[in-house]
PDB file of C-alpha atoms in Angstrom:
ATOM      1  CA  MET A   1      -4.067 -12.704  36.652  1.00  0.00           C
ATOM      2  CA  ALA A   2      -5.756 -15.892  35.198  1.00  0.00           C
ATOM      3  CA  GLY A   3      -5.829 -16.175  31.322  1.00  0.00           C
ATOM      4  CA  CYS A   4      -6.482 -13.219  29.013  1.00  0.00           C
ATOM      5  CA  LEU A   5      -9.003 -10.480  28.126  1.00  0.00           C
ATOM      6  CA  ILE A   6     -11.241 -11.454  25.516  1.00  0.00           C
ATOM      7  CA  GLY A   7     -14.315  -8.855  26.468  1.00  0.00           C
ATOM      8  CA  ILE A   8     -14.518  -5.490  27.430  1.00  0.00           C
ATOM      9  CA  PRO A   9     -16.928  -4.625  30.480  1.00  0.00           C
ATOM     10  CA  PRO A  10     -19.677  -2.367  29.808  1.00  0.00           C
ATOM     11  CA  ALA A  11     -18.695   1.299  30.475  1.00  0.00           C
ATOM     12  CA  GLY A  12     -19.176   2.195  34.423  1.00  0.00           C
ATOM     13  CA  ALA A  13     -19.039  -1.576  34.698  1.00  0.00           C
ATOM     14  CA  GLY A  14     -17.075  -2.446  38.208  1.00  0.00           C
ATOM     15  CA  THR A  15     -17.551   1.004  39.595  1.00  0.00           C
ATOM     16  CA  ASP A  16     -20.660   0.812  42.058  1.00  0.00           C
ATOM     17  CA  ALA A  17     -19.593   1.032  45.599  1.00  0.00           C
ATOM     18  CA  LEU A  18     -19.528  -1.821  47.573  1.00  0.00           C
ATOM     19  CA  PRO A  19     -21.680  -2.216  50.361  1.00  0.00           C
ATOM     20  CA  ARG A  20     -20.162  -2.664  53.672  1.00  0.00           C
ATOM     21  CA  LEU A  21     -22.051  -5.721  55.767  1.00  0.00           C
ATOM     22  CA  PHE A  22     -19.400  -7.178  58.109  1.00  0.00           C
ATOM     23  CA  ALA A  23     -17.681  -5.732  60.715  1.00  0.00           C
ATOM     24  CA  GLU A  24     -14.586  -8.161  60.932  1.00  0.00           C
ATOM     25  CA  ARG A  25     -12.013  -8.485  58.452  1.00  0.00           C
ATOM     26  CA  TRP A  26     -12.330 -12.217  56.977  1.00  0.00           C
ATOM     27  CA  ILE A  27      -9.785 -14.758  58.064  1.00  0.00           C
ATOM     28  CA  ASN A  28      -7.592 -15.140  54.994  1.00  0.00           C
ATOM     29  CA  GLY A  29      -4.312 -17.251  55.766  1.00  0.00           C
ATOM     30  CA  ALA A  30      -2.013 -14.325  55.751  1.00  0.00           C
ATOM     31  CA  ASP A  31      -1.723 -13.651  59.592  1.00  0.00           C
ATOM     32  CA  GLY A  32      -0.423 -16.824  60.673  1.00  0.00           C
ATOM     33  CA  ALA A  33      -2.373 -18.788  63.280  1.00  0.00           C
ATOM     34  CA  GLU A  34      -6.306 -18.384  62.836  1.00  0.00           C
ATOM     35  CA  PRO A  35      -9.333 -20.474  63.868  1.00  0.00           C
ATOM     36  CA  VAL A  36     -10.740 -23.281  61.676  1.00  0.00           C
ATOM     37  CA  ALA A  37     -13.458 -21.252  60.848  1.00  0.00           C
ATOM     38  CA  GLN A  38     -15.060 -17.708  61.245  1.00  0.00           C
ATOM     39  CA  VAL A  39     -18.411 -16.531  62.009  1.00  0.00           C
ATOM     40  CA  GLN A  40     -19.618 -13.218  61.557  1.00  0.00           C
ATOM     41  CA  GLU A  41     -23.420 -12.075  61.811  1.00  0.00           C
ATOM     42  CA  LEU A  42     -25.574 -10.153  59.618  1.00  0.00           C
ATOM     43  CA  ASP A  43     -28.294  -9.879  61.958  1.00  0.00           C
ATOM     44  CA  ALA A  44     -29.322 -11.931  65.355  1.00  0.00           C
ATOM     45  CA  ASP A  45     -30.772 -14.795  62.897  1.00  0.00           C
ATOM     46  CA  THR A  46     -28.376 -14.692  60.246  1.00  0.00           C
ATOM     47  CA  PHE A  47     -24.867 -15.855  60.157  1.00  0.00           C
ATOM     48  CA  VAL A  48     -21.838 -16.018  57.803  1.00  0.00           C
ATOM     49  CA  ILE A  49     -19.227 -18.980  58.551  1.00  0.00           C
ATOM     50  CA  ARG A  50     -15.872 -18.873  56.553  1.00  0.00           C
ATOM     51  CA  GLN A  51     -13.770 -21.882  56.476  1.00  0.00           C
ATOM     52  CA  SER A  52     -10.296 -21.245  57.068  1.00  0.00           C
ATOM     53  CA  VAL A  53      -7.743 -21.387  54.150  1.00  0.00           C
ATOM     54  CA  ALA A  54      -5.173 -23.021  56.490  1.00  0.00           C
ATOM     55  CA  THR A  55      -8.078 -26.298  56.210  1.00  0.00           C
ATOM     56  CA  ASN A  56      -8.524 -26.048  52.382  1.00  0.00           C
ATOM     57  CA  PHE A  57      -7.429 -23.789  49.805  1.00  0.00           C
ATOM     58  CA  GLU A  58     -10.840 -23.460  48.589  1.00  0.00           C
ATOM     59  CA  ALA A  59     -11.851 -21.103  51.882  1.00  0.00           C
ATOM     60  CA  PRO A  60     -15.575 -21.325  50.995  1.00  0.00           C
ATOM     61  CA  PHE A  61     -18.057 -19.311  52.820  1.00  0.00           C
ATOM     62  CA  LEU A  62     -21.505 -20.848  54.220  1.00  0.00           C
ATOM     63  CA  TYR A  63     -24.737 -19.146  55.393  1.00  0.00           C
ATOM     64  CA  LEU A  64     -26.990 -20.074  58.369  1.00  0.00           C
ATOM     65  CA  LEU A  65     -30.264 -18.861  58.805  1.00  0.00           C
ATOM     66  CA  PHE A  66     -33.065 -18.939  61.521  1.00  0.00           C
ATOM     67  CA  GLY A  67     -36.550 -18.408  61.119  1.00  0.00           C
ATOM     68  CA  ARG A  68     -39.271 -19.052  63.867  1.00  0.00           C
ATOM     69  CA  ASP A  69     -39.746 -22.848  62.948  1.00  0.00           C
ATOM     70  CA  ARG A  70     -36.466 -23.827  61.170  1.00  0.00           C
ATOM     71  CA  ALA A  71     -32.933 -23.292  60.308  1.00  0.00           C
ATOM     72  CA  LEU A  72     -31.437 -23.310  56.823  1.00  0.00           C
ATOM     73  CA  LEU A  73     -27.666 -24.354  56.432  1.00  0.00           C
ATOM     74  CA  ILE A  74     -26.310 -23.563  52.957  1.00  0.00           C
ATOM     75  CA  ASP A  75     -23.366 -25.769  52.228  1.00  0.00           C
ATOM     76  CA  THR A  76     -21.292 -27.831  54.556  1.00  0.00           C
ATOM     77  CA  GLY A  77     -17.863 -26.812  53.481  1.00  0.00           C
ATOM     78  CA  ALA A  78     -14.926 -28.424  51.760  1.00  0.00           C
ATOM     79  CA  GLU A  79     -12.304 -31.284  52.974  1.00  0.00           C
ATOM     80  CA  GLY A  80     -10.574 -30.629  55.954  1.00  0.00           C
ATOM     81  CA  GLY A  81     -13.082 -28.298  57.322  1.00  0.00           C
ATOM     82  CA  VAL A  82     -14.651 -28.795  60.834  1.00  0.00           C
ATOM     83  CA  ILE A  83     -18.239 -27.371  60.382  1.00  0.00           C
ATOM     84  CA  ARG A  84     -20.369 -29.116  62.578  1.00  0.00           C
ATOM     85  CA  PRO A  85     -19.131 -28.336  65.475  1.00  0.00           C
ATOM     86  CA  VAL A  86     -19.018 -24.688  64.462  1.00  0.00           C
ATOM     87  CA  VAL A  87     -22.470 -25.001  63.153  1.00  0.00           C
ATOM     88  CA  ASP A  88     -24.025 -26.415  66.638  1.00  0.00           C
ATOM     89  CA  ARG A  89     -22.476 -24.071  68.663  1.00  0.00           C
ATOM     90  CA  VAL A  90     -24.095 -20.943  66.596  1.00  0.00           C
ATOM     91  CA  ILE A  91     -27.339 -22.880  66.911  1.00  0.00           C
ATOM     92  CA  ALA A  92     -26.703 -23.261  70.628  1.00  0.00           C
ATOM     93  CA  GLU A  93     -26.325 -20.119  71.192  1.00  0.00           C
ATOM     94  CA  TRP A  94     -29.183 -18.741  69.183  1.00  0.00           C
ATOM     95  CA  LEU A  95     -31.222 -21.208  71.289  1.00  0.00           C
ATOM     96  CA  ALA A  96     -30.337 -19.829  74.478  1.00  0.00           C
ATOM     97  CA  ALA A  97     -30.651 -16.464  73.215  1.00  0.00           C
ATOM     98  CA  HIS A  98     -34.379 -17.191  72.187  1.00  0.00           C
ATOM     99  CA  GLY A  99     -35.254 -19.332  75.287  1.00  0.00           C
ATOM    100  CA  ARG A 100     -35.293 -22.961  73.393  1.00  0.00           C
ATOM    101  CA  THR A 101     -34.258 -26.346  73.409  1.00  0.00           C
ATOM    102  CA  SER A 102     -34.263 -27.205  69.934  1.00  0.00           C
ATOM    103  CA  ILE A 103     -34.841 -26.028  66.037  1.00  0.00           C
ATOM    104  CA  PRO A 104     -35.093 -28.673  63.339  1.00  0.00           C
ATOM    105  CA  LEU A 105     -32.225 -27.653  60.677  1.00  0.00           C
ATOM    106  CA  VAL A 106     -32.177 -28.207  56.651  1.00  0.00           C
ATOM    107  CA  VAL A 107     -29.171 -28.370  55.256  1.00  0.00           C
ATOM    108  CA  ALA A 108     -29.031 -27.521  51.534  1.00  0.00           C
ATOM    109  CA  HIS A 109     -26.338 -26.768  49.057  1.00  0.00           C
ATOM    110  CA  SER A 110     -25.478 -23.770  46.648  1.00  0.00           C
ATOM    111  CA  HIS A 111     -24.571 -26.658  44.226  1.00  0.00           C
ATOM    112  CA  ALA A 112     -23.093 -29.958  44.640  1.00  0.00           C
ATOM    113  CA  HIS A 113     -19.292 -29.617  43.859  1.00  0.00           C
ATOM    114  CA  GLY A 114     -16.796 -31.375  46.529  1.00  0.00           C
ATOM    115  CA  ASP A 115     -15.976 -27.746  48.283  1.00  0.00           C
ATOM    116  CA  HIS A 116     -19.386 -27.286  49.086  1.00  0.00           C
ATOM    117  CA  ILE A 117     -20.729 -30.845  50.239  1.00  0.00           C
ATOM    118  CA  ALA A 118     -17.553 -32.435  52.027  1.00  0.00           C
ATOM    119  CA  SER A 119     -18.827 -32.308  55.399  1.00  0.00           C
ATOM    120  CA  ASP A 120     -22.373 -33.863  54.669  1.00  0.00           C
ATOM    121  CA  ALA A 121     -21.880 -37.098  56.407  1.00  0.00           C
ATOM    122  CA  ALA A 122     -21.452 -35.018  59.543  1.00  0.00           C
ATOM    123  CA  PHE A 123     -25.183 -33.925  59.365  1.00  0.00           C
ATOM    124  CA  ARG A 124     -26.421 -37.281  58.178  1.00  0.00           C
ATOM    125  CA  ASP A 125     -27.041 -38.425  62.246  1.00  0.00           C
ATOM    126  CA  ARG A 126     -27.511 -34.947  63.640  1.00  0.00           C
ATOM    127  CA  PRO A 127     -30.996 -35.154  65.367  1.00  0.00           C
ATOM    128  CA  ASP A 128     -33.834 -33.467  63.418  1.00  0.00           C
ATOM    129  CA  THR A 129     -32.108 -32.578  60.474  1.00  0.00           C
ATOM    130  CA  VAL A 130     -33.080 -33.064  56.905  1.00  0.00           C
ATOM    131  CA  LEU A 131     -30.109 -33.219  54.252  1.00  0.00           C
ATOM    132  CA  VAL A 132     -31.185 -32.062  51.005  1.00  0.00           C
ATOM    133  CA  GLY A 133     -29.971 -34.115  48.213  1.00  0.00           C
ATOM    134  CA  LEU A 134     -27.707 -32.981  45.533  1.00  0.00           C
ATOM    135  CA  LYS A 135     -29.041 -33.637  42.215  1.00  0.00           C
ATOM    136  CA  PRO A 136     -31.531 -31.564  40.110  1.00  0.00           C
ATOM    137  CA  ALA A 137     -34.612 -33.683  40.997  1.00  0.00           C
ATOM    138  CA  ASP A 138     -33.732 -33.830  44.773  1.00  0.00           C
ATOM    139  CA  VAL A 139     -33.692 -30.034  44.955  1.00  0.00           C
ATOM    140  CA  ALA A 140     -36.394 -29.065  42.949  1.00  0.00           C
ATOM    141  CA  ALA A 141     -38.416 -31.680  44.932  1.00  0.00           C
ATOM    142  CA  PHE A 142     -37.533 -30.814  48.258  1.00  0.00           C
ATOM    143  CA  PHE A 143     -38.058 -26.693  47.577  1.00  0.00           C
ATOM    144  CA  GLY A 144     -40.767 -27.558  45.373  1.00  0.00           C
ATOM    145  CA  ILE A 145     -39.396 -26.116  42.096  1.00  0.00           C
ATOM    146  CA  ASP A 146     -41.722 -26.684  39.186  1.00  0.00           C
ATOM    147  CA  PRO A 147     -40.733 -26.503  36.767  1.00  0.00           C
ATOM    148  CA  TRP A 148     -36.854 -26.689  37.145  1.00  0.00           C
ATOM    149  CA  PRO A 149     -35.427 -24.658  36.411  1.00  0.00           C
ATOM    150  CA  GLY A 150     -38.304 -22.167  35.420  1.00  0.00           C
ATOM    151  CA  ASP A 151     -39.923 -21.618  38.868  1.00  0.00           C
ATOM    152  CA  VAL A 152     -38.665 -19.753  41.712  1.00  0.00           C
ATOM    153  CA  ALA A 153     -39.729 -21.390  45.057  1.00  0.00           C
ATOM    154  CA  THR A 154     -40.846 -20.032  48.396  1.00  0.00           C
ATOM    155  CA  PHE A 155     -39.124 -21.569  51.479  1.00  0.00           C
ATOM    156  CA  ASP A 156     -40.455 -20.356  54.499  1.00  0.00           C
ATOM    157  CA  LEU A 157     -38.127 -20.609  57.728  1.00  0.00           C
ATOM    158  CA  GLY A 158     -41.205 -19.314  59.823  1.00  0.00           C
ATOM    159  CA  GLY A 159     -41.962 -15.637  59.378  1.00  0.00           C
ATOM    160  CA  ARG A 160     -38.902 -15.573  57.106  1.00  0.00           C
ATOM    161  CA  ALA A 161     -40.056 -16.415  53.639  1.00  0.00           C
ATOM    162  CA  LEU A 162     -37.051 -16.976  51.346  1.00  0.00           C
ATOM    163  CA  SER A 163     -36.885 -17.513  47.414  1.00  0.00           C
ATOM    164  CA  VAL A 164     -34.987 -20.516  45.692  1.00  0.00           C
ATOM    165  CA  ILE A 165     -33.625 -19.388  42.449  1.00  0.00           C
ATOM    166  CA  PRO A 166     -32.880 -22.508  40.092  1.00  0.00           C
ATOM    167  CA  THR A 167     -29.437 -21.345  38.594  1.00  0.00           C
ATOM    168  CA  PRO A 168     -28.049 -24.506  36.790  1.00  0.00           C
ATOM    169  CA  GLY A 169     -24.918 -23.485  34.580  1.00  0.00           C
ATOM    170  CA  HIS A 170     -21.759 -23.612  36.660  1.00  0.00           C
ATOM    171  CA  GLN A 171     -23.251 -27.143  38.208  1.00  0.00           C
ATOM    172  CA  ALA A 172     -26.417 -28.899  37.120  1.00  0.00           C
ATOM    173  CA  ALA A 173     -28.225 -28.610  40.539  1.00  0.00           C
ATOM    174  CA  ALA A 174     -26.831 -24.691  41.578  1.00  0.00           C
ATOM    175  CA  ILE A 175     -29.429 -22.372  43.169  1.00  0.00           C
ATOM    176  CA  MET A 176     -29.297 -18.946  44.865  1.00  0.00           C
ATOM    177  CA  VAL A 177     -31.093 -18.104  47.348  1.00  0.00           C
ATOM    178  CA  TYR A 178     -32.846 -14.554  48.150  1.00  0.00           C
ATOM    179  CA  ASP A 179     -33.657 -13.252  51.691  1.00  0.00           C
ATOM    180  CA  PRO A 180     -36.100 -10.182  51.253  1.00  0.00           C
ATOM    181  CA  ARG A 181     -35.525  -9.504  54.915  1.00  0.00           C
ATOM    182  CA  LEU A 182     -31.923  -8.527  54.748  1.00  0.00           C
ATOM    183  CA  LYS A 183     -32.141  -7.768  50.644  1.00  0.00           C
ATOM    184  CA  ILE A 184     -29.038 -10.334  50.220  1.00  0.00           C
ATOM    185  CA  LEU A 185     -28.739 -12.835  47.089  1.00  0.00           C
ATOM    186  CA  LEU A 186     -26.779 -16.067  48.254  1.00  0.00           C
ATOM    187  CA  SER A 187     -25.165 -16.649  45.093  1.00  0.00           C
ATOM    188  CA  GLY A 188     -22.735 -19.509  45.676  1.00  0.00           C
ATOM    189  CA  ASP A 189     -20.083 -20.168  42.707  1.00  0.00           C
ATOM    190  CA  THR A 190     -22.538 -18.547  39.978  1.00  0.00           C
ATOM    191  CA  LEU A 191     -21.433 -15.138  40.913  1.00  0.00           C
ATOM    192  CA  TYR A 192     -18.784 -13.961  43.625  1.00  0.00           C
ATOM    193  CA  PRO A 193     -15.579 -12.102  43.323  1.00  0.00           C
ATOM    194  CA  GLY A 194     -13.642 -14.732  41.746  1.00  0.00           C
ATOM    195  CA  ARG A 195     -13.234 -16.871  38.865  1.00  0.00           C
ATOM    196  CA  LEU A 196     -16.694 -18.033  37.676  1.00  0.00           C
ATOM    197  CA  TYR A 197     -16.099 -21.314  35.693  1.00  0.00           C
ATOM    198  CA  ILE A 198     -18.516 -22.321  33.550  1.00  0.00           C
ATOM    199  CA  PRO A 199     -18.366 -25.778  31.596  1.00  0.00           C
ATOM    200  CA  VAL A 200     -18.343 -24.956  27.908  1.00  0.00           C
ATOM    201  CA  ASN A 201     -21.647 -27.485  27.497  1.00  0.00           C
ATOM    202  CA  PHE A 202     -23.314 -25.657  29.823  1.00  0.00           C
ATOM    203  CA  LEU A 203     -23.039 -22.033  28.501  1.00  0.00           C
ATOM    204  CA  ALA A 204     -26.556 -22.061  27.274  1.00  0.00           C
ATOM    205  CA  ASP A 205     -27.803 -23.044  30.682  1.00  0.00           C
ATOM    206  CA  ASN A 206     -25.786 -20.691  32.581  1.00  0.00           C
ATOM    207  CA  ARG A 207     -26.920 -17.828  30.350  1.00  0.00           C
ATOM    208  CA  ALA A 208     -30.571 -18.653  30.691  1.00  0.00           C
ATOM    209  CA  SER A 209     -30.128 -18.876  34.645  1.00  0.00           C
ATOM    210  CA  ILE A 210     -28.563 -15.195  34.722  1.00  0.00           C
ATOM    211  CA  ASP A 211     -31.184 -13.848  32.421  1.00  0.00           C
ATOM    212  CA  ARG A 212     -33.755 -14.983  34.746  1.00  0.00           C
ATOM    213  CA  LEU A 213     -31.963 -13.944  37.729  1.00  0.00           C
ATOM    214  CA  ALA A 214     -31.684 -10.595  36.095  1.00  0.00           C
ATOM    215  CA  ALA A 215     -35.334 -10.232  35.573  1.00  0.00           C
ATOM    216  CA  PHE A 216     -35.998 -11.303  39.466  1.00  0.00           C
ATOM    217  CA  ALA A 217     -33.428  -8.561  40.501  1.00  0.00           C
ATOM    218  CA  ARG A 218     -35.683  -5.855  38.501  1.00  0.00           C
ATOM    219  CA  THR A 219     -38.296  -6.432  40.701  1.00  0.00           C
ATOM    220  CA  HIS A 220     -36.535  -7.496  43.977  1.00  0.00           C
ATOM    221  CA  PRO A 221     -34.237  -5.072  45.693  1.00  0.00           C
ATOM    222  CA  ILE A 222     -30.619  -6.723  46.484  1.00  0.00           C
ATOM    223  CA  ARG A 223     -28.528  -4.827  48.661  1.00  0.00           C
ATOM    224  CA  ALA A 224     -25.689  -7.280  48.451  1.00  0.00           C
ATOM    225  CA  VAL A 225     -24.703 -10.593  46.418  1.00  0.00           C
ATOM    226  CA  LEU A 226     -22.854 -12.696  48.689  1.00  0.00           C
ATOM    227  CA  GLY A 227     -20.981 -15.535  46.952  1.00  0.00           C
ATOM    228  CA  ALA A 228     -19.159 -18.761  48.165  1.00  0.00           C
ATOM    229  CA  HIS A 229     -15.599 -17.730  47.736  1.00  0.00           C
ATOM    230  CA  VAL A 230     -13.194 -14.927  47.323  1.00  0.00           C
ATOM    231  CA  GLU A 231     -10.511 -15.490  44.984  1.00  0.00           C
ATOM    232  CA  MET A 232      -9.997 -11.635  43.878  1.00  0.00           C
ATOM    233  CA  THR A 233      -7.678  -9.118  45.144  1.00  0.00           C
ATOM    234  CA  HIS A 234      -8.383  -5.277  45.914  1.00  0.00           C
ATOM    235  CA  THR A 235      -6.503  -5.008  42.393  1.00  0.00           C
ATOM    236  CA  PRO A 236      -9.367  -4.602  39.626  1.00  0.00           C
ATOM    237  CA  GLY A 237      -9.184  -7.603  37.213  1.00  0.00           C
ATOM    238  CA  ARG A 238      -6.154  -9.340  39.436  1.00  0.00           C
ATOM    239  CA  ASP A 239      -6.783 -12.906  41.168  1.00  0.00           C
ATOM    240  CA  TYR A 240      -4.611 -15.009  43.344  1.00  0.00           C
ATOM    241  CA  PRO A 241      -2.938 -18.256  42.074  1.00  0.00           C
ATOM    242  CA  HIS A 242      -5.147 -21.090  41.896  1.00  0.00           C
ATOM    243  CA  GLU A 243      -4.842 -22.859  45.482  1.00  0.00           C
ATOM    244  CA  ALA A 244      -3.188 -20.124  47.110  1.00  0.00           C
ATOM    245  CA  LEU A 245      -2.769 -20.369  50.885  1.00  0.00           C
ATOM    246  CA  THR A 246      -2.708 -16.645  51.935  1.00  0.00           C
ATOM    247  CA  HIS A 247      -5.205 -13.925  50.570  1.00  0.00           C
ATOM    248  CA  PRO A 248      -3.405 -11.015  51.546  1.00  0.00           C
ATOM    249  CA  ASP A 249      -5.567  -7.674  50.308  1.00  0.00           C
ATOM    250  CA  GLU A 250      -8.356  -9.757  49.671  1.00  0.00           C
ATOM    251  CA  HIS A 251     -11.341  -8.445  47.893  1.00  0.00           C
ATOM    252  CA  PRO A 252     -14.452  -8.108  49.880  1.00  0.00           C
ATOM    253  CA  LEU A 253     -17.247 -10.735  50.006  1.00  0.00           C
ATOM    254  CA  GLU A 254     -20.012  -8.462  49.107  1.00  0.00           C
ATOM    255  CA  LEU A 255     -20.899  -7.801  45.342  1.00  0.00           C
ATOM    256  CA  PRO A 256     -23.268  -4.662  44.393  1.00  0.00           C
ATOM    257  CA  ALA A 257     -26.360  -5.921  42.652  1.00  0.00           C
ATOM    258  CA  SER A 258     -25.171  -4.408  39.351  1.00  0.00           C
ATOM    259  CA  ALA A 259     -22.506  -7.113  39.262  1.00  0.00           C
ATOM    260  CA  ILE A 260     -25.639  -9.839  38.082  1.00  0.00           C
ATOM    261  CA  SER A 261     -25.978  -7.363  35.071  1.00  0.00           C
ATOM    262  CA  GLU A 262     -22.530  -6.944  34.403  1.00  0.00           C
ATOM    263  CA  LEU A 263     -22.273 -10.668  34.158  1.00  0.00           C
ATOM    264  CA  ARG A 264     -25.108 -11.004  32.050  1.00  0.00           C
ATOM    265  CA  GLU A 265     -23.447  -8.756  29.380  1.00  0.00           C
ATOM    266  CA  GLY A 266     -20.202 -10.438  29.515  1.00  0.00           C
ATOM    267  CA  LEU A 267     -22.104 -13.893  29.119  1.00  0.00           C
ATOM    268  CA  LYS A 268     -23.182 -12.425  25.830  1.00  0.00           C
ATOM    269  CA  ALA A 269     -19.400 -12.726  24.358  1.00  0.00           C
ATOM    270  CA  ARG A 270     -18.422 -16.068  22.699  1.00  0.00           C
ATOM    271  CA  LEU A 271     -17.071 -17.979  25.507  1.00  0.00           C
ATOM    272  CA  ASP A 272     -16.817 -21.607  23.670  1.00  0.00           C
ATOM    273  CA  THR A 273     -12.900 -21.925  24.190  1.00  0.00           C
ATOM    274  CA  PRO A 274     -11.713 -22.977  27.412  1.00  0.00           C
ATOM    275  CA  GLY A 275      -9.027 -21.365  28.875  1.00  0.00           C
ATOM    276  CA  GLN A 276      -9.941 -18.361  27.231  1.00  0.00           C
ATOM    277  CA  ASN A 277     -11.017 -16.143  30.135  1.00  0.00           C
ATOM    278  CA  GLN A 278     -12.963 -12.799  30.401  1.00  0.00           C
ATOM    279  CA  VAL A 279     -11.371 -10.281  33.052  1.00  0.00           C
ATOM    280  CA  HIS A 280     -13.535  -8.147  35.015  1.00  0.00           C
ATOM    281  CA  ASP A 281     -12.736  -5.810  37.710  1.00  0.00           C
ATOM    282  CA  ARG A 282     -14.494  -7.960  40.514  1.00  0.00           C
ATOM    283  CA  PHE A 283     -14.845 -11.627  38.822  1.00  0.00           C
ATOM    284  CA  ILE A 284     -13.314 -13.515  35.942  1.00  0.00           C
ATOM    285  CA  ILE A 285     -15.320 -15.775  33.613  1.00  0.00           C
ATOM    286  CA  VAL A 286     -13.420 -18.859  32.953  1.00  0.00           C
ATOM    287  CA  PRO A 287     -15.032 -21.441  30.254  1.00  0.00           C
ATOM    288  CA  VAL A 288     -13.784 -24.848  31.140  1.00  0.00           C
ATOM    289  CA  GLU A 289     -13.681 -28.088  29.480  1.00  0.00           C
ATOM    290  CA  PRO A 290     -17.234 -29.920  29.231  1.00  0.00           C
ATOM    291  CA  ARG A 291     -18.310 -31.455  32.203  1.00  0.00           C
ATOM    292  CA  ASP A 292     -21.040 -34.492  33.152  1.00  0.00           C
ATOM    293  CA  GLU A 293     -22.814 -31.935  35.344  1.00  0.00           C
TER     294      GLU A 293
END
């Protein structure tokens, strides 16, 4: 387990039943040979891609959502990934199923850390594709978030209007994306079953972001929170060692909506000492040294 306990989760925290969204078990490096990526669909217009832990210990999750007018890819994965062929294949299959020959693609990011942008270069020359910039000003300008980070923008894929929620704290340009059709919240590295790294100089930003997120969640039903990694085991409060290349007995990707309020309560503790971790059943809050962004 990472670090030590400095805060006790509120009574009943971590006890809500997990939603079950995926038919297959995610590839986790524990069964020998596996593909470079795995794709599972939430519905005919929503696909979740996991990069194999055999290609990179981060094993990130990426999200591809389709509307009538355009598609949105959130993140391009970590070093070692072969992501564009996988995305191109899913898009080609979607187009064939809809009797179409093309659809514009927007490539955005949950945040700008290297394990989420490593394959950006593979999409720069892709036809009919827009690659969103990595700075907060780039993200704000593209999605029409004004002011940043206090606004929630609407991004319409065509008959599918998503909410784009700025959540700086883990990283300066972090966002979450809410899909009211499926009632899912795509939460990046800000909330997932793993180690929630927060630079101590960004604690105030992170707390403010989660306060705004909690207010959003009070008026928007959330079936599941889907983040960008899994670093927790099924054993409450126990994570995998850093850079583990197998994830046996892995916690599900899905978190219940109650994880938002649990994180909000946890962030009220004093968290200004790097490495003084706060352990919860389904995630661990990890203060880290100051960062530039």
